[in-house]
PDB file of C-alpha atoms in Angstrom:
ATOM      1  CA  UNK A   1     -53.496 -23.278  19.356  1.00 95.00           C
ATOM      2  CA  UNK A   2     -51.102 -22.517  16.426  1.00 97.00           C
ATOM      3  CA  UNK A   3     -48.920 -19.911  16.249  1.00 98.00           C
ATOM      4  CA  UNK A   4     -45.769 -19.156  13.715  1.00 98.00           C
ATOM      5  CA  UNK A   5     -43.002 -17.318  12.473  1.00 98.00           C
ATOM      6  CA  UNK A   6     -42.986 -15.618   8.892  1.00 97.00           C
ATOM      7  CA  UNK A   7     -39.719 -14.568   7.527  1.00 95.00           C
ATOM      8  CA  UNK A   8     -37.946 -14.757   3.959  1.00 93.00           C
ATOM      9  CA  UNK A   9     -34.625 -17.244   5.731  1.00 89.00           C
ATOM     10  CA  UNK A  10     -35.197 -18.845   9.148  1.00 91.00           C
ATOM     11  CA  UNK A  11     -33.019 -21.418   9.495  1.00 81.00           C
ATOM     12  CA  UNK A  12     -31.211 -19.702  12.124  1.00 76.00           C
ATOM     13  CA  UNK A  13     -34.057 -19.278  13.938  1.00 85.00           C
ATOM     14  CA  UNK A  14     -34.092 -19.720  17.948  1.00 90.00           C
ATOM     15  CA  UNK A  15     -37.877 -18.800  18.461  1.00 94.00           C
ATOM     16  CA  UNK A  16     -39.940 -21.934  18.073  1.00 96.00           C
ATOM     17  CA  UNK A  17     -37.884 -23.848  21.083  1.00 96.00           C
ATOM     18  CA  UNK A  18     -38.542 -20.253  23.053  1.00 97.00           C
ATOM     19  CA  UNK A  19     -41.678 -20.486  22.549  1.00 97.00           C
ATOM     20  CA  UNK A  20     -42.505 -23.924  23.256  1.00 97.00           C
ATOM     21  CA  UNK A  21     -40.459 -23.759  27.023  1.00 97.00           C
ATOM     22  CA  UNK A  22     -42.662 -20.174  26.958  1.00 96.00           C
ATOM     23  CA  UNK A  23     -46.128 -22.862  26.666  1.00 96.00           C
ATOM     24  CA  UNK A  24     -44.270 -25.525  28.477  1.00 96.00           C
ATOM     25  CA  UNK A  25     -43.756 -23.921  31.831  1.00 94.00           C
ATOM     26  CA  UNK A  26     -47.394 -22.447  31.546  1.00 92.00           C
ATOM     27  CA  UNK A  27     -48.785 -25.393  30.635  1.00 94.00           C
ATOM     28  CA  UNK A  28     -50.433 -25.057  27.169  1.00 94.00           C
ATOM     29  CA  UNK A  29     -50.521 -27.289  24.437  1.00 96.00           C
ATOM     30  CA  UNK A  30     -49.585 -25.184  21.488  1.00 97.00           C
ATOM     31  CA  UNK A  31     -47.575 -25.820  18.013  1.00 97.00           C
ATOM     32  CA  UNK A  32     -44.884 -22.876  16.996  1.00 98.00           C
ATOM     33  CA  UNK A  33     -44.007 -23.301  13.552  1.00 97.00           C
ATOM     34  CA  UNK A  34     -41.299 -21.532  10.738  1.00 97.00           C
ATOM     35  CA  UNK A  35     -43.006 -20.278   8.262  1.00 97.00           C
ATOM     36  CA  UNK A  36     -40.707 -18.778   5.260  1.00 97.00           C
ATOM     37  CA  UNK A  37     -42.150 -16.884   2.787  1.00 97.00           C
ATOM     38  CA  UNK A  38     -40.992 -14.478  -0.035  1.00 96.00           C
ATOM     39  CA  UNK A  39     -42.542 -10.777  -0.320  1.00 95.00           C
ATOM     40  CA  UNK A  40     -44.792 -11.133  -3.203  1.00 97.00           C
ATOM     41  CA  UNK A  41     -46.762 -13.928  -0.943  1.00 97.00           C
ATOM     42  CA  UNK A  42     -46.866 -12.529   1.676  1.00 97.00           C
ATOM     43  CA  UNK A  43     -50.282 -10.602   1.813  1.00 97.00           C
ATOM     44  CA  UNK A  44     -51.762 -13.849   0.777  1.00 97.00           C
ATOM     45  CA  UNK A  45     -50.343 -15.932   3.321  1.00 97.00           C
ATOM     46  CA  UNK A  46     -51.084 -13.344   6.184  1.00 97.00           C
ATOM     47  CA  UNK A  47     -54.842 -13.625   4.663  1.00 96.00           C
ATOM     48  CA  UNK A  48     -54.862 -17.262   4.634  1.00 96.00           C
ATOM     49  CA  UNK A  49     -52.978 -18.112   8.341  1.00 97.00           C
ATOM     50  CA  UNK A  50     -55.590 -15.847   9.898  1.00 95.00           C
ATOM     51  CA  UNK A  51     -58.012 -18.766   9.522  1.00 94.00           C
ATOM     52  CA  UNK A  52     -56.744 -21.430  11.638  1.00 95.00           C
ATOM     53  CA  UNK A  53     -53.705 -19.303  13.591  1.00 97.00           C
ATOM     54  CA  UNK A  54     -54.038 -17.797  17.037  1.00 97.00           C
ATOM     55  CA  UNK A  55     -50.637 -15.336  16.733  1.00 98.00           C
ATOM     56  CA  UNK A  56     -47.522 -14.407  14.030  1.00 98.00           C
ATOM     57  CA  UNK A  57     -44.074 -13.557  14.690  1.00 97.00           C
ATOM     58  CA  UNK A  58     -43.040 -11.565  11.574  1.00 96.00           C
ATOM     59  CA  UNK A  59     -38.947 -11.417  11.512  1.00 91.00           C
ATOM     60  CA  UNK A  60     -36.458  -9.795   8.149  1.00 85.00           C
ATOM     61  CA  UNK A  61     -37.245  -8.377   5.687  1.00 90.00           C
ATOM     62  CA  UNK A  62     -41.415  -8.237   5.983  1.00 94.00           C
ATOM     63  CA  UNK A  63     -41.430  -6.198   9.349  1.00 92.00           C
ATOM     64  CA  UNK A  64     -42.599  -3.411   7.521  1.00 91.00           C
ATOM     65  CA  UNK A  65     -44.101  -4.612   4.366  1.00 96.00           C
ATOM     66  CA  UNK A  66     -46.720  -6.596   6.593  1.00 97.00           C
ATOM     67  CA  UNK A  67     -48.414  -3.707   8.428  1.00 97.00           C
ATOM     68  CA  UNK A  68     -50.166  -3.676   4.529  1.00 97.00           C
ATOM     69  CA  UNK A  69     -52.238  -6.538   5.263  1.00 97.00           C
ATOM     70  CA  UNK A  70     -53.553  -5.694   8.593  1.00 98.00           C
ATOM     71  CA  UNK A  71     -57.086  -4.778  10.326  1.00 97.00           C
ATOM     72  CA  UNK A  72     -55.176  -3.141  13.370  1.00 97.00           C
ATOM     73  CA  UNK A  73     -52.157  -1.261  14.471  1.00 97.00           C
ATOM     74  CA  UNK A  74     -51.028  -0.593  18.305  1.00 95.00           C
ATOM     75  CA  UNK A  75     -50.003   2.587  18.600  1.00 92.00           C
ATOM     76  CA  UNK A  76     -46.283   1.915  19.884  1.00 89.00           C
ATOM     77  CA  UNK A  77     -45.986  -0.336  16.350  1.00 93.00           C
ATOM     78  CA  UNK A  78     -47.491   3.306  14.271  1.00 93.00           C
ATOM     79  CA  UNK A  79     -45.108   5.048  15.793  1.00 90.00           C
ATOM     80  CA  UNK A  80     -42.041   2.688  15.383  1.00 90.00           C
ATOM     81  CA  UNK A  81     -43.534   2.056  11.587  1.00 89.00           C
ATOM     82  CA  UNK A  82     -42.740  -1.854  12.067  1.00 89.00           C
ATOM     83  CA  UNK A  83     -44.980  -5.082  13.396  1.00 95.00           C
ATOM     84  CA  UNK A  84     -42.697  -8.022  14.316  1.00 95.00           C
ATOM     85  CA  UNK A  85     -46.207  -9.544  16.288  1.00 98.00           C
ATOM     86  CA  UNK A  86     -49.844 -10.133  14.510  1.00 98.00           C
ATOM     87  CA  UNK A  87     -52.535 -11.256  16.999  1.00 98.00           C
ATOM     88  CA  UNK A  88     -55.882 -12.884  15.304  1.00 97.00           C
ATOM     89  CA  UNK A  89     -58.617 -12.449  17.707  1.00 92.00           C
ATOM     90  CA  UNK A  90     -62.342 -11.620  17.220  1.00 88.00           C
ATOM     91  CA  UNK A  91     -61.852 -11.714  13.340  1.00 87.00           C
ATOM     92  CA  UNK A  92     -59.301  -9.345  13.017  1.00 95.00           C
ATOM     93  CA  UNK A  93     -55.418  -9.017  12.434  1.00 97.00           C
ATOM     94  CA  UNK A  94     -53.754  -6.291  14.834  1.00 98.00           C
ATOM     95  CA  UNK A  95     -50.334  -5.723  14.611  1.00 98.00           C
ATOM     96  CA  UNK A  96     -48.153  -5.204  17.613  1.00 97.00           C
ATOM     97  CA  UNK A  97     -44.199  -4.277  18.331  1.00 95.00           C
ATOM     98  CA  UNK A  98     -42.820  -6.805  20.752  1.00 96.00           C
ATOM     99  CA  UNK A  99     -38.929  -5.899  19.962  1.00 92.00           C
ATOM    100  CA  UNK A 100     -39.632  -2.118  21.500  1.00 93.00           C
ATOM    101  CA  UNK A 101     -39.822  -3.901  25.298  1.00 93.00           C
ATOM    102  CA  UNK A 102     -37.783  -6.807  24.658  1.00 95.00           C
ATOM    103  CA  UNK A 103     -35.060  -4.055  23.725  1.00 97.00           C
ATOM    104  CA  UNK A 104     -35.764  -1.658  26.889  1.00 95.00           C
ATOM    105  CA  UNK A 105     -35.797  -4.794  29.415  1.00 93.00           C
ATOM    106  CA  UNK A 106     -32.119  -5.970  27.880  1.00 96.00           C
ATOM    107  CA  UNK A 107     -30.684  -2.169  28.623  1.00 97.00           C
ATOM    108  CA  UNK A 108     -32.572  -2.503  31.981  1.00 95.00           C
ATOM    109  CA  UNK A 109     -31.032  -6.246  32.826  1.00 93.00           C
ATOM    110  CA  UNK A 110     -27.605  -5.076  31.651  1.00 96.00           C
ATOM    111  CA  UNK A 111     -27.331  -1.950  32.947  1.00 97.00           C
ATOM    112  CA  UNK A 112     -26.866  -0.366  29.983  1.00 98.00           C
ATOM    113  CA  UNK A 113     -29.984   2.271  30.624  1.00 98.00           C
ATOM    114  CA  UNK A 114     -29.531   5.340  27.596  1.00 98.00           C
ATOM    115  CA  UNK A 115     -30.845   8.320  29.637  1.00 98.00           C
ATOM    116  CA  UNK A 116     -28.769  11.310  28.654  1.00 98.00           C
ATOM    117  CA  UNK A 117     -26.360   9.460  26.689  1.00 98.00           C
ATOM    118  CA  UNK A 118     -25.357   9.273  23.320  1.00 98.00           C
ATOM    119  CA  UNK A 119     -26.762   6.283  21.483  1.00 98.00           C
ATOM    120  CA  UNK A 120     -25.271   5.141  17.602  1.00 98.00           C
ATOM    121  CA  UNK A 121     -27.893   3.098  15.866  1.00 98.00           C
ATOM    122  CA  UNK A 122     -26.438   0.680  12.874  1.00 98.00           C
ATOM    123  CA  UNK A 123     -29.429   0.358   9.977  1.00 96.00           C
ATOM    124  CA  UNK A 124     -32.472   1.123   9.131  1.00 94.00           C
ATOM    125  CA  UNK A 125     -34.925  -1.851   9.015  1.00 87.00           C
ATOM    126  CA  UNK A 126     -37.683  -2.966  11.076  1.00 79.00           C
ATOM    127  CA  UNK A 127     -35.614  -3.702  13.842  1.00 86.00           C
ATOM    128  CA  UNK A 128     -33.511  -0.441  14.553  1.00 92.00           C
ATOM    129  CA  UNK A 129     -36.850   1.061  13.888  1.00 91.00           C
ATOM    130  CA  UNK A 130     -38.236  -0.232  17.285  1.00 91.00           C
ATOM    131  CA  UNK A 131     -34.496   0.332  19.035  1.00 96.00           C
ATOM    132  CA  UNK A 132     -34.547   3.877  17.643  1.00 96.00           C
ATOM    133  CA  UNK A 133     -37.481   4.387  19.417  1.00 94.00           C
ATOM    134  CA  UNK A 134     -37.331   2.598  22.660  1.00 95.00           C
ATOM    135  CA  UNK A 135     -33.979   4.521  23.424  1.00 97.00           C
ATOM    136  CA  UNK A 136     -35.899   7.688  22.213  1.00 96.00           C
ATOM    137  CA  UNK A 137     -38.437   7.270  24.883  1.00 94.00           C
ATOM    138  CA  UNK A 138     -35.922   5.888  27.430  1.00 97.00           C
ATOM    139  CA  UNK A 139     -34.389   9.862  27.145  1.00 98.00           C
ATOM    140  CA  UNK A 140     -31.548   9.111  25.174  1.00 98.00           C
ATOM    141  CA  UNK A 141     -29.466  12.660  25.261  1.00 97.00           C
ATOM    142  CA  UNK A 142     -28.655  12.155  21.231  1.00 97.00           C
ATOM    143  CA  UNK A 143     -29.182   9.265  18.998  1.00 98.00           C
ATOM    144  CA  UNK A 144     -27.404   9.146  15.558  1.00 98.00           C
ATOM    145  CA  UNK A 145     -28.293   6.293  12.767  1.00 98.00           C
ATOM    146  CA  UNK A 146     -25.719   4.609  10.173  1.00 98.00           C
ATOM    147  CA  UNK A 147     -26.768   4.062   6.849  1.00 97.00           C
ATOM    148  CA  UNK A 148     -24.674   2.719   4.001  1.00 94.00           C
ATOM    149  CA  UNK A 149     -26.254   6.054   1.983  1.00 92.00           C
ATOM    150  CA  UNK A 150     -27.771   8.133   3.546  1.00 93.00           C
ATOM    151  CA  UNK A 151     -30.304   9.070   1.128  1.00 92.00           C
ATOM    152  CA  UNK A 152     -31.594   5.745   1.216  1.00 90.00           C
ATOM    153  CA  UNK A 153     -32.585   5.626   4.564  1.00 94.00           C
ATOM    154  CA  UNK A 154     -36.009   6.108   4.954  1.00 92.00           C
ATOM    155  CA  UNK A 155     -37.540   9.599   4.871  1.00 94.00           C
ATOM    156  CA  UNK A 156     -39.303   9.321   8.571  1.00 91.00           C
ATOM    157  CA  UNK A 157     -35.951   8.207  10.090  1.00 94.00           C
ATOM    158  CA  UNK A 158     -34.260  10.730   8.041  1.00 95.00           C
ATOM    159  CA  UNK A 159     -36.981  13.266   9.293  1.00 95.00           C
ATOM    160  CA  UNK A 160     -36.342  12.588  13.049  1.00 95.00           C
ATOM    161  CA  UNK A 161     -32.908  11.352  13.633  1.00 96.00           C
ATOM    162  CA  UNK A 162     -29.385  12.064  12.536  1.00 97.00           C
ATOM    163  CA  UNK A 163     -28.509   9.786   9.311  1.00 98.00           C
ATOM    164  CA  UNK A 164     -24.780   9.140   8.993  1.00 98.00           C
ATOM    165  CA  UNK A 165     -22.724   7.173   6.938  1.00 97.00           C
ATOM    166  CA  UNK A 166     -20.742   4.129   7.746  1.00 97.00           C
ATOM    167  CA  UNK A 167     -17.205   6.831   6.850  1.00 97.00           C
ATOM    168  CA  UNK A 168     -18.569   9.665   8.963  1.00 97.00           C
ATOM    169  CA  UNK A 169     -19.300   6.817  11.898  1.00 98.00           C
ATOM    170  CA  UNK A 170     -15.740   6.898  12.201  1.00 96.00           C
ATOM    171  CA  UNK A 171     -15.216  10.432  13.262  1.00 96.00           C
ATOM    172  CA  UNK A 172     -18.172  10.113  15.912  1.00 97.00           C
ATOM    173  CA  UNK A 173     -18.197   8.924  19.727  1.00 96.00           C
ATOM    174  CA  UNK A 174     -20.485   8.209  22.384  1.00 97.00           C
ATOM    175  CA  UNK A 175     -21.750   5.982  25.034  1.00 98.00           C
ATOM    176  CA  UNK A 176     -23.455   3.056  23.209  1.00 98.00           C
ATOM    177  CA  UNK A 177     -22.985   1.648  19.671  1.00 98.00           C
ATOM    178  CA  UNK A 178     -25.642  -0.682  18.555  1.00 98.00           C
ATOM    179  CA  UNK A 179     -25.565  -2.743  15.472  1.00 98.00           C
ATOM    180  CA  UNK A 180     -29.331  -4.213  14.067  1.00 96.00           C
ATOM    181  CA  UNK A 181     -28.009  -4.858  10.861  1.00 95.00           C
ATOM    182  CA  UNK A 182     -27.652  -9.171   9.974  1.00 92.00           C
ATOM    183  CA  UNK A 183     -24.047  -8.549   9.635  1.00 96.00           C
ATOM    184  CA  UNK A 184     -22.076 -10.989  11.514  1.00 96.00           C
ATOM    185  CA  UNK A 185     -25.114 -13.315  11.854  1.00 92.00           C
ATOM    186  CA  UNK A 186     -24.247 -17.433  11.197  1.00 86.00           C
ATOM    187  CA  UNK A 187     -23.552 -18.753   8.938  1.00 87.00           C
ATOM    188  CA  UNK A 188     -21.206 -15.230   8.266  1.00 92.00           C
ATOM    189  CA  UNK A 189     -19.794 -15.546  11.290  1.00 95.00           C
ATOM    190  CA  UNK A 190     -16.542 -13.971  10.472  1.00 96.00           C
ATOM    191  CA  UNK A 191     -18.073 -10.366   9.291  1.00 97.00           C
ATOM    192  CA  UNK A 192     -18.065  -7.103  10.964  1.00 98.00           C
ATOM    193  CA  UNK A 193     -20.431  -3.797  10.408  1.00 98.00           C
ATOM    194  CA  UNK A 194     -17.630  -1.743  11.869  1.00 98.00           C
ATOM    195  CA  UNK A 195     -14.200  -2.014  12.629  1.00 96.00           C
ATOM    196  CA  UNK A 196     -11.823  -1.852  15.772  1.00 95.00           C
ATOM    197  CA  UNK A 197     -10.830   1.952  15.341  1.00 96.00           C
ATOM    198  CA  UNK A 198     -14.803   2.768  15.457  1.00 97.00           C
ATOM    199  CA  UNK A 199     -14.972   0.458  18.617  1.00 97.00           C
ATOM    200  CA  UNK A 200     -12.972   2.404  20.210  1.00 96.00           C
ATOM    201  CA  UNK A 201     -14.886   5.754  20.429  1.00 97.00           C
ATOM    202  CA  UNK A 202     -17.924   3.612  22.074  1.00 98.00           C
ATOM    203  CA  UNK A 203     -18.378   2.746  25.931  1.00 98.00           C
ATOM    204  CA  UNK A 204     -20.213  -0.444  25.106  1.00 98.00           C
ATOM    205  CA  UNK A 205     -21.861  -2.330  22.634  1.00 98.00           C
ATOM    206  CA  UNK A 206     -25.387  -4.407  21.994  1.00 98.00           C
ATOM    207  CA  UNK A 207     -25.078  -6.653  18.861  1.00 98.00           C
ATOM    208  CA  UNK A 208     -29.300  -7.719  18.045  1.00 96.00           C
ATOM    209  CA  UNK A 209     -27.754 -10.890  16.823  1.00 95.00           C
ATOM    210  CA  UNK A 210     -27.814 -13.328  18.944  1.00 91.00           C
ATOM    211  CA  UNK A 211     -26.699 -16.479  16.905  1.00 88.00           C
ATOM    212  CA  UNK A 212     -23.480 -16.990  17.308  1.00 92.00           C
ATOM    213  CA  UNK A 213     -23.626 -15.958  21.234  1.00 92.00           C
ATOM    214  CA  UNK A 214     -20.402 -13.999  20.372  1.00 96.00           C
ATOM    215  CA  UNK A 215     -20.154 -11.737  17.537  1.00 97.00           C
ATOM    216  CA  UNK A 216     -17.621 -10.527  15.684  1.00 98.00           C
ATOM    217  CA  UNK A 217     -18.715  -7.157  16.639  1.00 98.00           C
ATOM    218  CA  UNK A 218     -18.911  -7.822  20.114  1.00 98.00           C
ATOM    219  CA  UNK A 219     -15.793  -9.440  20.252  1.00 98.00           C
ATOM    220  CA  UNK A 220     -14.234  -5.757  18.816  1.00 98.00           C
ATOM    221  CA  UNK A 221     -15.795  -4.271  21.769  1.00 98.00           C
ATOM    222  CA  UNK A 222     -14.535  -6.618  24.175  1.00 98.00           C
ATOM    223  CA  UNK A 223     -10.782  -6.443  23.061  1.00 97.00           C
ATOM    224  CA  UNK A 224     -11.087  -2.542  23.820  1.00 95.00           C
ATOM    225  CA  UNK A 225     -12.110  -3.597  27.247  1.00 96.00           C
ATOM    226  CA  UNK A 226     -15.638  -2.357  26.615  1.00 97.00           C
ATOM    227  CA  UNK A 227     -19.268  -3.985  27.630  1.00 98.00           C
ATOM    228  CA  UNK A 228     -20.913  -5.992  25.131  1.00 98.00           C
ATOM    229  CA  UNK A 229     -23.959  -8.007  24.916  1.00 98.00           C
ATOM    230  CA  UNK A 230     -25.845 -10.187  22.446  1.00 97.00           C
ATOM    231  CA  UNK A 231     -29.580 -10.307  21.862  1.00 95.00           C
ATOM    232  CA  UNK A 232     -31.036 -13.107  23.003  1.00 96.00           C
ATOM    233  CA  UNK A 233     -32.149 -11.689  26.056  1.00 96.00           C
ATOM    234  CA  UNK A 234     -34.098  -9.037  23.794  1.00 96.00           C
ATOM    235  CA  UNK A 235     -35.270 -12.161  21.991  1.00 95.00           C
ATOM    236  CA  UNK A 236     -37.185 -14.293  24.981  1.00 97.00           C
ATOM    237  CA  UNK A 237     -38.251 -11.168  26.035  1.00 96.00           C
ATOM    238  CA  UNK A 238     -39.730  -9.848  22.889  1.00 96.00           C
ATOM    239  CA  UNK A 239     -41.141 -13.538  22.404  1.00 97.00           C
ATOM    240  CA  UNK A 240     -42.656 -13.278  26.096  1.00 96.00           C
ATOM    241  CA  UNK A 241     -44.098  -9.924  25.380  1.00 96.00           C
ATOM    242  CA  UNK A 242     -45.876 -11.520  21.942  1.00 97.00           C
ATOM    243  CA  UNK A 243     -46.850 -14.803  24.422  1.00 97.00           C
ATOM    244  CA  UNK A 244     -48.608 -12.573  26.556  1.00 95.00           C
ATOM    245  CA  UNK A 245     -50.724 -10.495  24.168  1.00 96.00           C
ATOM    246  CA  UNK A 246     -51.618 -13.520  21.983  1.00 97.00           C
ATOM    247  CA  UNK A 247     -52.556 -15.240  25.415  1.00 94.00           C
ATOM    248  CA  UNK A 248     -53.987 -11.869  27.019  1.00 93.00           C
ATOM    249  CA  UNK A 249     -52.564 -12.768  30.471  1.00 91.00           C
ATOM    250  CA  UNK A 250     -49.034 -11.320  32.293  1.00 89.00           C
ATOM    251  CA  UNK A 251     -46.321 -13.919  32.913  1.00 89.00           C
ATOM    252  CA  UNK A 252     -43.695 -13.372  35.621  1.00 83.00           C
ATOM    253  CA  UNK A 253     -40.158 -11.220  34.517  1.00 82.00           C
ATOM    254  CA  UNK A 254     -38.555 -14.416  35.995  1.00 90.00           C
ATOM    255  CA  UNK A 255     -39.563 -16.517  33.499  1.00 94.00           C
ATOM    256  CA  UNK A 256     -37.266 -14.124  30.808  1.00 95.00           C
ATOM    257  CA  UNK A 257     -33.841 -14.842  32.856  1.00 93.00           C
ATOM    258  CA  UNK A 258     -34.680 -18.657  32.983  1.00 96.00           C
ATOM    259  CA  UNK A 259     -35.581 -19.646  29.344  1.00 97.00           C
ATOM    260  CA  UNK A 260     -32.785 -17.022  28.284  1.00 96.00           C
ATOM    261  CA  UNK A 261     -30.359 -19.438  30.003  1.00 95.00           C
ATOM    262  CA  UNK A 262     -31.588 -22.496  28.560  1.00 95.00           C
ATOM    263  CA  UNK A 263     -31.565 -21.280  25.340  1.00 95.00           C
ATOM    264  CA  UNK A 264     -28.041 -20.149  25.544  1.00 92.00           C
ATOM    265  CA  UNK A 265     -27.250 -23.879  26.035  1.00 89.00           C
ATOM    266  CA  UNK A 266     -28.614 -24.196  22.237  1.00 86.00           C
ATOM    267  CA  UNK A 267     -25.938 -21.401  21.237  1.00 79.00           C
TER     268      UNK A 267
END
């Protein structure tokens, strides 16, 4: 069985060894490949992987832009507006949203649950789309977005949430600041999406990045004295999520914990 990762940059990239101690532990023989592509491909190379690939991870900046070449959408990716997971079984692509429960089971592991509290959301892209939501359905009491402008943001987020710029962030407070922008991600290790004086209006922090294992950001947070956590537990479980649709079997919530501690080794 092959499956792969499409993505514009993926040197960075964690998810083939995740995968492979995913298939190891289960005890299939299957290849996970990186497979970088720009956006005018890649509706031709979605077409042409369908023929000899079991499964797709889709990663920055095609989360959205690939929904375009599929047969099938789950419902929870229609609603989120982003695929990050492409299953090809019985001759058709369907694309799913694996980041939506890899998200919800790192607030559940950390104890970081959003029901009635106020969530800050940094960006726009595929993946705050899927965070946006999953905090939305977790009963979030109010969510805000950051956008650079504000009319840029998409209309659908703009329609649904409050969109905020990056100046206004720093007159706002709440319970949980989460950044799912690439800022801060190696090799720019040194960079920041916000600064210490917005820090400090936030109870914790989640940073999606999760290479380095300590952000910048996170490291703002933890100088107030606040929570904050990385991503790569959201990232083995997202991956596990994808593992079991592609596979169409459940694997054990055990098996997140223990690969997300050998991959930190990696980190």
């Amino acid at each position: 069985m092959k499956f792969g990762l499409l993505g514009a940059k993926l040197g960075h990239s964690l998810s083939p060894q995740i995968h492979q101690e995913v298939f190891r532990q289960m005890g299939i023989t299957a290849t996970y490949e990186l497979i970088e592509v720009p956006g005018e491909k890649l509706a031709a190379t979605v077409e042409e992987l369908r023929k000899s690939y079991r499964g797709l991870n889709v990663t920055i900046p095609h989360k959205v832009a690939v929904m375009d070449s599929l047969d099938r959408i789950a419902p929870e990716a229609k609603a989120i507006g982003a695929v990050n997971t492409i299953s090809f079984a019985g001759g058709k692509a369907e694309g799913f949203n694996t980041d939506y429960f890899g998200f919800a089971r790192l607030l559940e592991h950390e104890d970081l649950v959003p029901t009635g509290k106020n969530v800050c959301v940094l960006g726009t892209g595929g993946a705050s789309r899927a965070i946006l939501q999953c905090v939305r359905n977790m009963g979030a009491g109010r969510i805000t977005v950051i956008s650079r402008k504000t009319e840029n943001a998409p209309e659908d987020i703009r329609s649904q949430y409050k969109v905020r710029t990056y100046e206004e962030l720093r007159r706002l407070e709440g319970d949980l600041l989460v950044n799912c922008t690439p800022v801060g991600m190696y090799p720019a290790v040194d960079a920041s999406p916000v600064d210490k004086t917005v820090m400090e209006h936030f109870g914790a922090a989640v940073d999606i990045i999760y290479n380095p294992g300590e952000t910048r950001f996170m490291q703002l947070a933890k100088a107030q004295g606040k929570k904050a956590v990385n991503g790569l537990f959201m990232l083995v479980a997202q991956a596990v999520a994808a593992d079991e649709i592609w596979l169409e079997r459940k694997l054990d919530d055990a098996l997140i914990a223990d690969v997300t501690e050998k991959m930190r080794s990696l980190l």
